Structures are given as structure tokens and as C-alpha cells.
Coordinates of C-alpha atoms in Angstrom, one line a residue:
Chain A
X1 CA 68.4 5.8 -38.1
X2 CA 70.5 2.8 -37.1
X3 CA 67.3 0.8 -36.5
X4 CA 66.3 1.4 -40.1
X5 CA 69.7 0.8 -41.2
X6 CA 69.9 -2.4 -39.3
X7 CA 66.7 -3.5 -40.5
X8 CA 67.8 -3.3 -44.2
X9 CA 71.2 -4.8 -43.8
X10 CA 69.3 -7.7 -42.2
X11 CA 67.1 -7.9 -45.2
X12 CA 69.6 -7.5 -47.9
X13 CA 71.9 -10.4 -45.9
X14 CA 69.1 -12.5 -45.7
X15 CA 68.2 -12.6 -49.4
X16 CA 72.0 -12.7 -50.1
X17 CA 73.3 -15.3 -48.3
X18 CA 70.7 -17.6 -50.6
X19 CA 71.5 -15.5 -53.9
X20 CA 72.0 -18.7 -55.9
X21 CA 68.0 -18.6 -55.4
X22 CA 67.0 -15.0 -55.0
X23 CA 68.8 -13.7 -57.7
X24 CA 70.7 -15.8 -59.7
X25 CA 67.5 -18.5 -60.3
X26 CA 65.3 -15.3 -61.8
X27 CA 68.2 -14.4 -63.9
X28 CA 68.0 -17.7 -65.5
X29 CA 64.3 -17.9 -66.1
X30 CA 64.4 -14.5 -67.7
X31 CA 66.9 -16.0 -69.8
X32 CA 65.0 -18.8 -71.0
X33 CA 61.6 -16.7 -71.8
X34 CA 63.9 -15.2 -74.0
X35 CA 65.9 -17.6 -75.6
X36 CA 62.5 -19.5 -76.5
X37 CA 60.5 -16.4 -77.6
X38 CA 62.9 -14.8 -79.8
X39 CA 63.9 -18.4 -80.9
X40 CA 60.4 -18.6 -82.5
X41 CA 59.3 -15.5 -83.0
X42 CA 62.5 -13.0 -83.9
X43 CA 62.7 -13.6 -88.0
X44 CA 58.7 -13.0 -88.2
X45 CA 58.2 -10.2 -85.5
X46 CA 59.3 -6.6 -85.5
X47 CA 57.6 -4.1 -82.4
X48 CA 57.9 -0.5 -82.9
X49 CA 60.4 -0.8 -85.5
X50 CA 63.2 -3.0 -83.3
X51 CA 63.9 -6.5 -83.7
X52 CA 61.4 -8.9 -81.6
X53 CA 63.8 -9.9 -79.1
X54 CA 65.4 -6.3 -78.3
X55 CA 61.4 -5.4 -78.0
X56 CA 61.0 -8.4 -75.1
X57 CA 64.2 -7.5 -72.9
X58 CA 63.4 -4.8 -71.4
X59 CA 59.8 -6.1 -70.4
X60 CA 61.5 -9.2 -68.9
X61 CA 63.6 -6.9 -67.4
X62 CA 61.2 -5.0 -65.5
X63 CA 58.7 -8.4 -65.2
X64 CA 61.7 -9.7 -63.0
X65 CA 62.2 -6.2 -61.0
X66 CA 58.8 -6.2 -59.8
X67 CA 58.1 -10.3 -59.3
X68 CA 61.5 -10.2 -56.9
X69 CA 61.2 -7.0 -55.7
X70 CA 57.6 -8.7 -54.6
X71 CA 58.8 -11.7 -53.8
X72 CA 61.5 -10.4 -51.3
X73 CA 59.3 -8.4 -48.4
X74 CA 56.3 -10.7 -49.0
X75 CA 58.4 -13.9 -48.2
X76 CA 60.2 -12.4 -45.1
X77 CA 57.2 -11.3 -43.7
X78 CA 55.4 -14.2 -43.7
X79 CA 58.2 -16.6 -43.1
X80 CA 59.2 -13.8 -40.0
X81 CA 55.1 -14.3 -39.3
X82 CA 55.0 -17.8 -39.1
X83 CA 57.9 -18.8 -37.5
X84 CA 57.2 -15.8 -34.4
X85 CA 60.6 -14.3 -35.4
X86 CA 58.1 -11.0 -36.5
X87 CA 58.7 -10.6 -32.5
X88 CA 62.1 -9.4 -33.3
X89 CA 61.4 -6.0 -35.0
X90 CA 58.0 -5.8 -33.4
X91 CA 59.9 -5.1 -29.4
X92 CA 62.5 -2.7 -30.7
X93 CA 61.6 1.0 -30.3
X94 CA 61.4 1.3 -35.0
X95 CA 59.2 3.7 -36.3
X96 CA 56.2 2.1 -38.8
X97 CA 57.9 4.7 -41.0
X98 CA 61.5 3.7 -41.1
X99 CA 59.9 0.1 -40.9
X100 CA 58.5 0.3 -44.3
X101 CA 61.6 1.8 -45.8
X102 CA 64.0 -1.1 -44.9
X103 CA 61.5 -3.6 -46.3
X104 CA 61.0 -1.7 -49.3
X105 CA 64.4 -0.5 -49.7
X106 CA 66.0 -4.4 -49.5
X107 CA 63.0 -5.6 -51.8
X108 CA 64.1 -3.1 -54.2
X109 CA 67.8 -3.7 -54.0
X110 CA 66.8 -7.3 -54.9
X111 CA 64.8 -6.6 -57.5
X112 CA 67.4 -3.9 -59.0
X113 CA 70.0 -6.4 -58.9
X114 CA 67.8 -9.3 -60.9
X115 CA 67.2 -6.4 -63.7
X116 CA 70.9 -5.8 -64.1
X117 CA 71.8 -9.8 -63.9
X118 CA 69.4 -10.2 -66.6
X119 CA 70.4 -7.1 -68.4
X120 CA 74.0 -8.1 -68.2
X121 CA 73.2 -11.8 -69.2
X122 CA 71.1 -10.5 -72.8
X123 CA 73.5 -7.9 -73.9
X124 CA 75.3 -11.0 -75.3
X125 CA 72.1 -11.7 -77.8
X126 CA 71.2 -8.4 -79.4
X127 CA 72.8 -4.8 -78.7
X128 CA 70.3 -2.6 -76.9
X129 CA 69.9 0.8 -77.5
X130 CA 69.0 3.7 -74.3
X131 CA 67.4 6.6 -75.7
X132 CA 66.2 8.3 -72.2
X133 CA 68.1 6.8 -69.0
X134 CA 66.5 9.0 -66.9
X135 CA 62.9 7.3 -67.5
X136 CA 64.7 3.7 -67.2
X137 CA 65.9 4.5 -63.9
X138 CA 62.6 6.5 -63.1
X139 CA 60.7 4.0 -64.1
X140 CA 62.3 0.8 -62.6
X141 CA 62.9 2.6 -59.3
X142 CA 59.3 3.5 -58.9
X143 CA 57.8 0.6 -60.1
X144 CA 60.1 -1.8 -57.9
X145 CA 59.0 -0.1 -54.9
X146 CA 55.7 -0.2 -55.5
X147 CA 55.9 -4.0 -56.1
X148 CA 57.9 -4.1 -52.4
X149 CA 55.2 -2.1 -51.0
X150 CA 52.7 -4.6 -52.5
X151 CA 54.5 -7.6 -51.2
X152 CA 54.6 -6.0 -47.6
X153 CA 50.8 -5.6 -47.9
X154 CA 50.3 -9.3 -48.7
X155 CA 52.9 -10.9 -46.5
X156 CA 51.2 -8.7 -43.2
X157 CA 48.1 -10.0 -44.4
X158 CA 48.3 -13.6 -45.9
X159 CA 48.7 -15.9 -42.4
X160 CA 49.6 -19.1 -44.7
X161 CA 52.3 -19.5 -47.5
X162 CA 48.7 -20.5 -49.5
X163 CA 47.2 -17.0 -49.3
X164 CA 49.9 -15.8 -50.3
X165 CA 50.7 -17.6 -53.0
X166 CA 47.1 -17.2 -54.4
X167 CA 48.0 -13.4 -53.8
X168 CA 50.8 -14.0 -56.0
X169 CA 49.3 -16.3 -58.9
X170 CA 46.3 -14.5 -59.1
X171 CA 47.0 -11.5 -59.2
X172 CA 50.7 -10.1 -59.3
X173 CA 51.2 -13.1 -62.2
X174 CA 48.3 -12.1 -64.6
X175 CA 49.5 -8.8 -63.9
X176 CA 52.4 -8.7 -64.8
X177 CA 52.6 -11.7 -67.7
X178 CA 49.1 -9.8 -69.4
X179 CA 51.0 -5.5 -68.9
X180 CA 52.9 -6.0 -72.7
X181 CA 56.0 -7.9 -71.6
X182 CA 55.6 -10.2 -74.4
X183 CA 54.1 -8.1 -77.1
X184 CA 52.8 -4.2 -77.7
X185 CA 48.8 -4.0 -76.8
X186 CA 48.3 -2.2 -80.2
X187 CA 48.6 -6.2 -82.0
X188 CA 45.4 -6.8 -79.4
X189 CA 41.6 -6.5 -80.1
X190 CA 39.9 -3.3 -79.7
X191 CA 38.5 -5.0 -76.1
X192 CA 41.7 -6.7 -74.8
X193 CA 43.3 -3.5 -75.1
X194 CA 41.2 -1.3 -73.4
X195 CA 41.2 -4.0 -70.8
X196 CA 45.0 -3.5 -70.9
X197 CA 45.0 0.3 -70.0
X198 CA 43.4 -0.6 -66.4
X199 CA 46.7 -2.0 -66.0
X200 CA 48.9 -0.4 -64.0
X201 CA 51.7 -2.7 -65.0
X202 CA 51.3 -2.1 -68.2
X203 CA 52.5 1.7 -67.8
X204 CA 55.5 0.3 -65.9
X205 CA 56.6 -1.7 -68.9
X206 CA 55.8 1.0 -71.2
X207 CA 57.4 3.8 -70.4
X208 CA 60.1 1.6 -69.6
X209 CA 60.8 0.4 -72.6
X210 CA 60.2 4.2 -73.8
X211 CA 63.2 4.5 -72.2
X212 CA 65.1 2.3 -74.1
X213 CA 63.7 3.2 -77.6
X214 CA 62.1 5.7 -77.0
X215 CA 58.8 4.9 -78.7
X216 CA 56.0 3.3 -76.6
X217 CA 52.5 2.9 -76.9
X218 CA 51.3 5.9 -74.9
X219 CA 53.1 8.9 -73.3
X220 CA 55.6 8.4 -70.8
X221 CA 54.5 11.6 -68.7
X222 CA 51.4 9.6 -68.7
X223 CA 52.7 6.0 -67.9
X224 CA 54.6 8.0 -65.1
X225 CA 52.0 9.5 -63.6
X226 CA 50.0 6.0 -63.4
X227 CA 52.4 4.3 -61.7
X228 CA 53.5 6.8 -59.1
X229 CA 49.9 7.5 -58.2
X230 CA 49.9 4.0 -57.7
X231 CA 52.8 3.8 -55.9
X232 CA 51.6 7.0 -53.7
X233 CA 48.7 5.2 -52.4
X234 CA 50.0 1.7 -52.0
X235 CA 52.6 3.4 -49.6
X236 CA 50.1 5.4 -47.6
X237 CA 47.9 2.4 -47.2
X238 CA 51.0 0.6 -46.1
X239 CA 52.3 2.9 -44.1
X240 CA 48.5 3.0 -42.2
X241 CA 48.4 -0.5 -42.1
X242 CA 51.7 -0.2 -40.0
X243 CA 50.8 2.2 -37.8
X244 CA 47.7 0.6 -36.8
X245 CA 49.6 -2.8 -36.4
X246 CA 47.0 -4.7 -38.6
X247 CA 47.8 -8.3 -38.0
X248 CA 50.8 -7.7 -36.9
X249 CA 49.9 -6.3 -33.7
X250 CA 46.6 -7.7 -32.9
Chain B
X1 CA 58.4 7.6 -7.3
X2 CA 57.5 6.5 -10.8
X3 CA 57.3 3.0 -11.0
X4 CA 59.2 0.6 -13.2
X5 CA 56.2 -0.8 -14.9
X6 CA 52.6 0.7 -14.5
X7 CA 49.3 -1.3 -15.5
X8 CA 46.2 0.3 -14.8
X9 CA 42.8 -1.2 -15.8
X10 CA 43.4 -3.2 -18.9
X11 CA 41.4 -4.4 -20.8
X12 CA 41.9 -7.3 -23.7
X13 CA 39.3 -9.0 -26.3
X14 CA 40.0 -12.0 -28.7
X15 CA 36.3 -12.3 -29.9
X16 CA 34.2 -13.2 -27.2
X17 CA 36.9 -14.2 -25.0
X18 CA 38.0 -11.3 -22.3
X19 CA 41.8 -12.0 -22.1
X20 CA 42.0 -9.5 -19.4
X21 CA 39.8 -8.2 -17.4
X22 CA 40.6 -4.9 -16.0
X23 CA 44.1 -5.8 -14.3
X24 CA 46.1 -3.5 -12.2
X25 CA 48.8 -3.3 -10.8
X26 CA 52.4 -1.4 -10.1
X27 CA 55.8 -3.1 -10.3
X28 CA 58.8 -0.4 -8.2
X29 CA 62.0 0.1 -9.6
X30 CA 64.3 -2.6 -8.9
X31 CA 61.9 -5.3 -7.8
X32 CA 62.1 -9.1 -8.3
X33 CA 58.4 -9.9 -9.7
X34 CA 56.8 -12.7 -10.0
X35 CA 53.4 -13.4 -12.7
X36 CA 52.0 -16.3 -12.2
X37 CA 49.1 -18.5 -13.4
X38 CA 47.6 -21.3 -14.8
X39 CA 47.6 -22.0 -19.2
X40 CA 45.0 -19.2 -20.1
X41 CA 45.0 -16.8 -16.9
X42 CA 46.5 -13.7 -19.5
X43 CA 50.3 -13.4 -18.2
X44 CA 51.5 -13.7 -21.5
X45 CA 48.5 -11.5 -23.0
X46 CA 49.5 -8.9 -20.3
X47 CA 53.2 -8.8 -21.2
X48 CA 52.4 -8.7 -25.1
X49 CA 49.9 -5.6 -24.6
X50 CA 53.3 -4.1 -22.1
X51 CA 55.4 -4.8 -24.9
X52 CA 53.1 -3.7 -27.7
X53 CA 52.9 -6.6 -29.1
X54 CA 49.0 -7.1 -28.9
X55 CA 47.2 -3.3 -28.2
X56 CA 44.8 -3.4 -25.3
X57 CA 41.1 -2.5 -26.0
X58 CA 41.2 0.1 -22.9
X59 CA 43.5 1.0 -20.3
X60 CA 47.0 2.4 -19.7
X61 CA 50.2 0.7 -19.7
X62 CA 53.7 2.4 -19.0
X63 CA 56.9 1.3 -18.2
X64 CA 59.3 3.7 -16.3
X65 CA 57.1 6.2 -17.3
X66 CA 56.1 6.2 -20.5
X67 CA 53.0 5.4 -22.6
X68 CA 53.5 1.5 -24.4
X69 CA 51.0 3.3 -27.1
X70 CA 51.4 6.9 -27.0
X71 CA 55.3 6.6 -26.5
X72 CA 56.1 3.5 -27.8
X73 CA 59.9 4.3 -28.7
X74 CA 60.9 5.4 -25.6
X75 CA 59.0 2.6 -23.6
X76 CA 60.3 -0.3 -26.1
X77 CA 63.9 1.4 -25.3
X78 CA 62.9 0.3 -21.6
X79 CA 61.9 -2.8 -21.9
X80 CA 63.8 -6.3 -22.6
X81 CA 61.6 -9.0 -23.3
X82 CA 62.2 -12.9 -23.3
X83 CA 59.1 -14.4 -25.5
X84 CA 57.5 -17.4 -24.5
X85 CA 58.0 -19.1 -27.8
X86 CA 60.8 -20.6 -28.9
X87 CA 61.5 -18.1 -32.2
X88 CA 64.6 -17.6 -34.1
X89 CA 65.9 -16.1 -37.4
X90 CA 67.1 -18.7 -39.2
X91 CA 69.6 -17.0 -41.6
X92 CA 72.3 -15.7 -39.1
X93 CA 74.7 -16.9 -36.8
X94 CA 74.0 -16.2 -32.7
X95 CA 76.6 -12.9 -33.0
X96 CA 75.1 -11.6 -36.1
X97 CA 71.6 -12.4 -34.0
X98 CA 73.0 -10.0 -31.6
X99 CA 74.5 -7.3 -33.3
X100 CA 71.5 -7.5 -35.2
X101 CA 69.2 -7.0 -32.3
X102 CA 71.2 -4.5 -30.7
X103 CA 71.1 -2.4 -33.7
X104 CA 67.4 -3.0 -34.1
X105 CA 67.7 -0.6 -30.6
X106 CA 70.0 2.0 -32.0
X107 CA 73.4 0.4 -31.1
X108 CA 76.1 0.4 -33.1
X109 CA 79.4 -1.2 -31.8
X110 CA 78.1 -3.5 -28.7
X111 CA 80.7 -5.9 -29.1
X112 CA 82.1 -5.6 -25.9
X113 CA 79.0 -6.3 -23.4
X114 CA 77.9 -9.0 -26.5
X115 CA 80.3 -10.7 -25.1
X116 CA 79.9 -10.8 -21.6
X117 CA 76.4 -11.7 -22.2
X118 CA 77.5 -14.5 -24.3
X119 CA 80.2 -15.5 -21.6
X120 CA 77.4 -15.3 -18.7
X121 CA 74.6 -17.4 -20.8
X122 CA 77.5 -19.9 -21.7
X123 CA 77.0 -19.2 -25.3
X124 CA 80.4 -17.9 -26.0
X125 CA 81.4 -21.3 -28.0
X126 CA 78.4 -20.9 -30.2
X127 CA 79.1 -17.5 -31.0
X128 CA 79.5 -18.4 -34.6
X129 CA 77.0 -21.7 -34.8
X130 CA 74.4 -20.7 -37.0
X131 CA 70.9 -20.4 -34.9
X132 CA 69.3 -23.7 -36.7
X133 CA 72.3 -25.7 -35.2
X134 CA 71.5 -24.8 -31.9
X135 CA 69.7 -26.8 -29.2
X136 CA 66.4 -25.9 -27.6
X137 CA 68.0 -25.0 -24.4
X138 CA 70.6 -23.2 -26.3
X139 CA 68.4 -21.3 -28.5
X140 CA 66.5 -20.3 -25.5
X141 CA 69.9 -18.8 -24.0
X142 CA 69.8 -16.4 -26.9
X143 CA 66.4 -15.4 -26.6
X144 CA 67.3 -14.4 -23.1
X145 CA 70.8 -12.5 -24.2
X146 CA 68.1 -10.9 -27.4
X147 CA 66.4 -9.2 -24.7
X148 CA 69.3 -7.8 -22.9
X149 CA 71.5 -6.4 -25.4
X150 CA 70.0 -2.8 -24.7
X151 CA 70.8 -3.0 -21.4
X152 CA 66.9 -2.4 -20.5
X153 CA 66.4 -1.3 -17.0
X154 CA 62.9 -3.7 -17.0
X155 CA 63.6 -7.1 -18.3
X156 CA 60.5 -9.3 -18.6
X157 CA 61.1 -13.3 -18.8
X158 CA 58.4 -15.1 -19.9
X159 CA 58.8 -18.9 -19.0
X160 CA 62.9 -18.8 -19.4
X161 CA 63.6 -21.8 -18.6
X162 CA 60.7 -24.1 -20.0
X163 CA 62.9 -26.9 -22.0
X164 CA 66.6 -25.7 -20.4
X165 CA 68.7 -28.4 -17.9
X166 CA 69.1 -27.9 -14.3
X167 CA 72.4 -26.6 -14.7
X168 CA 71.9 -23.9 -17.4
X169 CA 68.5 -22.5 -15.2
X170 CA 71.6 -22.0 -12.5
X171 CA 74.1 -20.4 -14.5
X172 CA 70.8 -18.1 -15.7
X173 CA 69.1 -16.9 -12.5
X174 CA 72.5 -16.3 -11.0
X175 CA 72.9 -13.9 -14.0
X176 CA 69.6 -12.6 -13.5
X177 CA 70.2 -12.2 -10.0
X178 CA 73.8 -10.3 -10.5
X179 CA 71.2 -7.9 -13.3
X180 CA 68.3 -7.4 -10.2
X181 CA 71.2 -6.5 -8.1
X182 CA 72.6 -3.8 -10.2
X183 CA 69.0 -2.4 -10.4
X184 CA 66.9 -3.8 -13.2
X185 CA 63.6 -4.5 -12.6
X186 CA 62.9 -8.4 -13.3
X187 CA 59.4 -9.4 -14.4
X188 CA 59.1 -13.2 -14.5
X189 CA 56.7 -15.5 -15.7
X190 CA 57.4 -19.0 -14.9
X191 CA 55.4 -22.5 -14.2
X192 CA 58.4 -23.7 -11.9
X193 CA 56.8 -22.3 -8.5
X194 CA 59.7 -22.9 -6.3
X195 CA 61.8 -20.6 -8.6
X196 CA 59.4 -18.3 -8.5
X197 CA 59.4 -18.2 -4.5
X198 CA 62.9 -18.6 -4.8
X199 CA 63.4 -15.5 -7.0
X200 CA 60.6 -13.6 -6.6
X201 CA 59.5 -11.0 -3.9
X202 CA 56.1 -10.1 -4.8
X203 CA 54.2 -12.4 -6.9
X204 CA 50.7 -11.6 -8.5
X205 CA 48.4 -14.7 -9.5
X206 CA 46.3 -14.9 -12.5
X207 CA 43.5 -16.1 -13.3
X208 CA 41.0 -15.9 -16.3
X209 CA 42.6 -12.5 -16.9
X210 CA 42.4 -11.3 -13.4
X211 CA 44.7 -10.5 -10.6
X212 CA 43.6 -13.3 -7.9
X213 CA 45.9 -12.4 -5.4
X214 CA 49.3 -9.7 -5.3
X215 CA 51.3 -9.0 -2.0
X216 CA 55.0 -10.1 -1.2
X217 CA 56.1 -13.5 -1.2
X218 CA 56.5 -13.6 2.5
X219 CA 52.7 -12.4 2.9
X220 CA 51.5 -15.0 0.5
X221 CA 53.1 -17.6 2.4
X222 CA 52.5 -16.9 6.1
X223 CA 48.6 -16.4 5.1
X224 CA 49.2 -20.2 5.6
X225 CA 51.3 -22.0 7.7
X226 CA 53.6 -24.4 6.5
X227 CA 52.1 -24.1 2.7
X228 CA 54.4 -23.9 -0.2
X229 CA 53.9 -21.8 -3.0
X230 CA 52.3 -24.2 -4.8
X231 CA 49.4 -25.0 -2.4
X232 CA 48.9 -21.2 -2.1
X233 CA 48.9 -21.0 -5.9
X234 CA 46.7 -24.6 -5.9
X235 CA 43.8 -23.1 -3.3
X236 CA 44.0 -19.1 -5.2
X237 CA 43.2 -20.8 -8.0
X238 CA 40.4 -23.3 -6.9
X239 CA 38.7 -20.1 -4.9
X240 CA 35.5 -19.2 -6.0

């Protein structure tokens, strides 16, 4: 237990003690998104019967959870990777188990603290409403975690800052940016939108936001049940990964 | 007796190349050992697969005891290891390295021998430098105090003192030394061959992932008169 515990503290210090740029940069960018989009589109644009830019913060919200939460254990893998400082954790007697829950625990912590910076920061342009907390906190806990688990999937196996940046343009990006952040799936074509319920990231947003005004576009029992399947299997193949050392223990 | 560290027919790939090729061998309890070789022989190979660091294609691998694979917690416990490469975590300071580490073995509040380490390595003036600020040779201290924060009975130092002045590779084996005395078992990989027949009581030399020749020091040496260490190592390794 204190090897897990030391093994989060580490990973929560090191993306504090550059916060300026783990958490407070993100908080900004959210910012931005929002101050241009509901800039151009708030007088012309209502989503489910809320104003355009109450609609878009809570998808910025949880766009920000999961790209940090990401960000966090993919970076400190590979950085730890690269510079041979992976030796570290690799000597002491931790379990693959409580290995995975530090890294996934201090990715989360990241990415939960960028939700509430940006949270905090748009309260000051529109008054948002919570109609379900329990599904907010459901859905941001589960989907952050997933997005750790992802990132420790592609920081064990990208060897170069490269891969895993293609890892993280290519797919995590479209992801995300393409799940509804920006605008319900019901204003798509008949095609894009059946293209949007393969997903996953679109159920994360959605029930989400379900949480906050508690209309979405399909159920949140649903949505739920997507993204914790999800998260369900990324963790076992994670946790397998670990355990049989792949590319980590050669 | 069960010995310290137990290697018995290990086997390593990396594609076609065999890494190591069947090695044996037993280190006792308490014993000063010596690994040595030329770039390529497999010493660092066969500490990595000891340390779990790399998994060996066949064999067993044990140290006071226990499995490295099927046991891996206690046997990490066990084991202190000084890596070869020059790695460091460049967000913490060389105490917060420590504490760190120490909890990374289930140690709480290890302040106390932290700092005997740190007074022994003559480290206790960096204690708060951060670890980029560090020299080579200083950075190469805490790699060595790293590996000893758990108090591991078996303490493996690959090359230790590659890049560290005359004076520091003193103060260090007189440490080590003081550490074989009280009873931990010192494996030591090195390409300074007079420390090694300094230091060292029984020496095993590598080469192309074999074990070319193992007895005690002394044996090594009076198999020819007069040689050094070095010309026993030179004509091992020239042997068909």
C-alpha cells in the first residue's frame, strides 16, 4: 500500500510542480474555445433548449478531463521510458495492479482538477444549471480514467514522443473534438451521425451534459453503460499488458 | 545453505542474438563478487533478467531464495541495484529522490538512515539540489544511495564508478566495504580490473553470454604467475 501510495504522490508532485502548464494552460484554452464559439454563435444557436454557450461548457469540460487525464500518464511514461528513469518503479517489489492505480489515479486527479479550473473560470459567463450530480460525477470519473488508462497504454507502447503524438492527433483528438463537444449529433446528416454513435466519446459527453440539463441525445443508462464497458476492457488490457511487462520489461 | 543469489541455466534472446547462453552460477551469502567482461559478454543482460528488468526466455533466477518471476515482490525486496546508465527523475530534489524510492519499497519514515547514506556518499550538501543540478559523478552517488535505501541484503553495482574521480570511488568502496562487512552480499560489475581484484573474491568472466572462467580471485591469479587480473581477463577472453 505505501508503494502505490508513493507512486501517486510522485505522479501528482510531478504534474504539480509544473501546474502553470498542466493545468492552468488547459484551463485557458478551454476558455478561449469558449469565448470564440459563443462569441459567434450564442445569439443564433439554442441546443436542447439552453443557450449555445451553457450547451458547449460542459463538453469543454469533459474534452479537457479526458485530453489531461491522457496527457498526464502518457507523458510520464514515455518521458520515464526515454530518459531510463522507468528503472525506478520497475526494481521495487509494486504490484502491476497497484502500478496501474497510481498512474491512473494521478492522471485522473489532473484531469479532475482541469474540469473544475475550467468550470470555476465559465461560471462567470452564463449560470449553469445541475439537474443529476450523480451522473456528472459518474460520468467524469469514469470517463477520466479510462482516458488515464488509454494514455498508459500508449506511453508503454509509443518508444518516441512521435508515436505518441500521432497516438494523440490521430486518434484521441478526432475523438474527442468529433464526440458533440461543439454541437448535438441530431444538427448532423443521417450518415455522420450514425458514424457518431461508434463513438465512445460521444457517450461521455452526453450523458454528461445529461447531467447538467438533463436532456441528452440518447439515454444516460445507455451512454453509461458504453463508456464503462469501455473502461472495463481498456483496464483489463492494461492491467495484462503490465503483468506481462510488454515493452516495459522486454 | 541457500545462496544469496542463484542463477541456473539462463537463457536470453534479442532476435537472433543469444544474450546468454545457459549461464550458471551461485553467489553465498555475504560474498564480495565480481562480473566481469568485455562490451557485449551479457553482465548487464544477466543482472537485468536478476532484477526483472528484462524476463529470461528459460531458466531460474533467485535471490536469497526466491523466484525473480514467480516471487518477484519478495526477491525485488532483496535486491538493490545500481543501473549502469546514468538515469534520473528530473522533477525532485536528491531527498525527495530518496524518500521517494524508499517508499517505492514500503518505507515510510527513513529519514534517519537517508541520512547516513547521504553522509557516507558525501551527498549530504546536495540534499536539497535538485537532481538536474547535479554532476555526473554526483548523480551517480545517488544512483548508488537509490539502491540502498531498503537496506537490501544483495546489492548489485553495475559499473559504479564509470565517470566518478578518484577520490569519490574511495569514499564509495570504503562504504561498500563497511556494507560487505556487516553482511550484504556485493555483486559488482566493473571495467576497472584492479578494483575488481582489489574488491572482489570470486570473479566470473563473461563472454558472448557465457561464463568463461569462475573461481576465487586467488585461484584466477596463481593459474599464472606473476599475471595481473587484466592479463588473466586479456588471455580468458582471446581463448578459443
Amino acid at each position: 500500500m505505501i508503494g502505490f501510495w508513493t507512486l501517486f504522490l510522485k505522479e501528482v508532485l510531478r504534474f504539480w510542480k509544473v501546474a502553470f502548464q498542466t493545468v492552468a494552460a488547459p484551463v485557458l484554452t478551454a476558455l478561449l474555445y469558449l469565448l470564440i464559439f459563443s462569441h459567434v454563435l450564442d445569439a443564433h444557436v439554442r441546443v436542447h433548449g439552453v443557450s449555445y454557450t451553457s450547451f458547449l461548457i460542459p463538453g469543454l469540460i469533459m474534452m479537457q478531463v479526458l485530453q489531461n487525464a491522457f496527457a498526464n500518464s502518457s507523458s510520464s511514461l514515455i518521458q520515464a521510458k526515454i530518459t531510463g528513469s522507468i528503472v525506478f518503479v520497475l526494481l521495487p517489489p509494486i504490484s502491476y495492479g497497484a502500478f496501474f492505480a497510481a498512474y491512473v489515479l494521478a492522471a485522473l486527479l489532473r484531469g479532475l482538477m482541469v474540469g473544475v479550473g475550467v468550470l470555476l473560470a465559465t461560471l462567470w459567463f452564463v449560470e449553469l444549471q445541475v439537474a443529476a450530480p450523480g451522473w456528472i460525477i459518474a460520468f467524469v470519473v469514469v470517463s477520466g480514467a479510462l482516458f488515464a488508462a488509454l494514455g498508459m497504454i500508449a506511453g508503454i507502447w509509443a518508444e518516441k514522443f512521435d508515436q505518441l503524438a500521432a497516438f494523440q492527433n490521430f486518434l484521441i483528438m478526432p475523438l474527442t473534438m468529433l464526440s458533440g463537444v461543439f454541437y448535438s449529433i441530431y444538427t448532423l446528416p443521417d450518415f455522420w451521425r450514425g458514424v457518431s454513435h461508434y463513438n465512445p466519446v460521444f457517450y461521455m459527453i452526453d450523458g454528461f451534459r445529461y447531467g447538467f440539463f438533463g436532456v441528452s441525445d440518447v439515454s444516460p443508462l445507455l451512454s453509461f453503460g458504453v463508456v464503462f464497458a469501455c473502461f472495463a476492457g481498456v483496464t483489463l488490457l492494461t492491467l495484462e499488458l503490465l503483468r506481462r511487462g510488454w515493452k516495459l520489461r522486454n | 545453505m541457500t545462496p544469496a543469489v542463484s542463477i541456473i541455466d539462463v537463457v536470453k534472446h534479442f532476435g537472433p542474438l543469444r544474450a546468454l547462453d545457459g549461464v550458471s552460477l551461485a553467489i553465498a551469502e555475504g560474498e564480495f563478487f565480481g562480473l566481469l567482461g568485455p562490451n557485449g559478454a551479457g553482465k548487464t543482460t544477466l543482472i537485468s533478467a536478476l532484477a526483472g528488468l528484462v524476463r529470461a526466455d528459460c531458466g531460474t533466477l533467485k535471490v536469497m531464495g526466491h523466484d525473480v518471476v514467480g516471487d518477484f515482490r519478495a526477491a525485488r525486496r532483496l535486491l538493490g541495484v545500481v543501473p549502469q546508465e546514468l538515469v534520473f527523475d528530473p522533477f525532485f530534489n536528491v531527498r525527495e529522490t530518496l524518500r521517494i524510492q524508499s517508499g517505492y519499497f514500503g518505507i515510510r519514515r527513513n529519514d534517519d538512515w537517508i541520512d547516513e547514506i547521504l553522509a557516507n556518499l558525501d551527498l549530504s550538501a546536495k540534499a536539497g539540489v535538485n537532481m538536474r543540478r547535479l554532476s555526473g559523478g554526483m548523480k551517480r552517488r545517488v544512483l548508488v544511495a537509490q539502491a540502498l535505501v531498503h537496506k537490501p541484503p544483495v546489492i548489485v553495482l553495475d559499473e559504479p564508478t564509470a565517470g566518478v574521480d578518484v577520490e569519490l570511488r574511495q569514499g564509495l568502496w570504503q562504504f561498500i566495504r563497511r556494507l560487505n562487512a556487516e553482511g550484504h552480499t556485493i555483486v559488482l560489475t566493473t571495467h576497472y580490473l584492479e578494483e575488481a581484484e582489489a574488491l572482489c573474491k570470486r570473479i566470473a568472466l563473461m563472454k558472448e553470454g557465457r561464463i568463461a572462467a569462475l573461481d576465487t580471485t586467488a585461484n584466477l591469479l596463481a593459474g599464472q604467475p606473476g599475471a595481473s587480473l587484466e592479463d588473466v581477463f586479456i588471455r580468458t577472453m582471446h581463448a578459443s
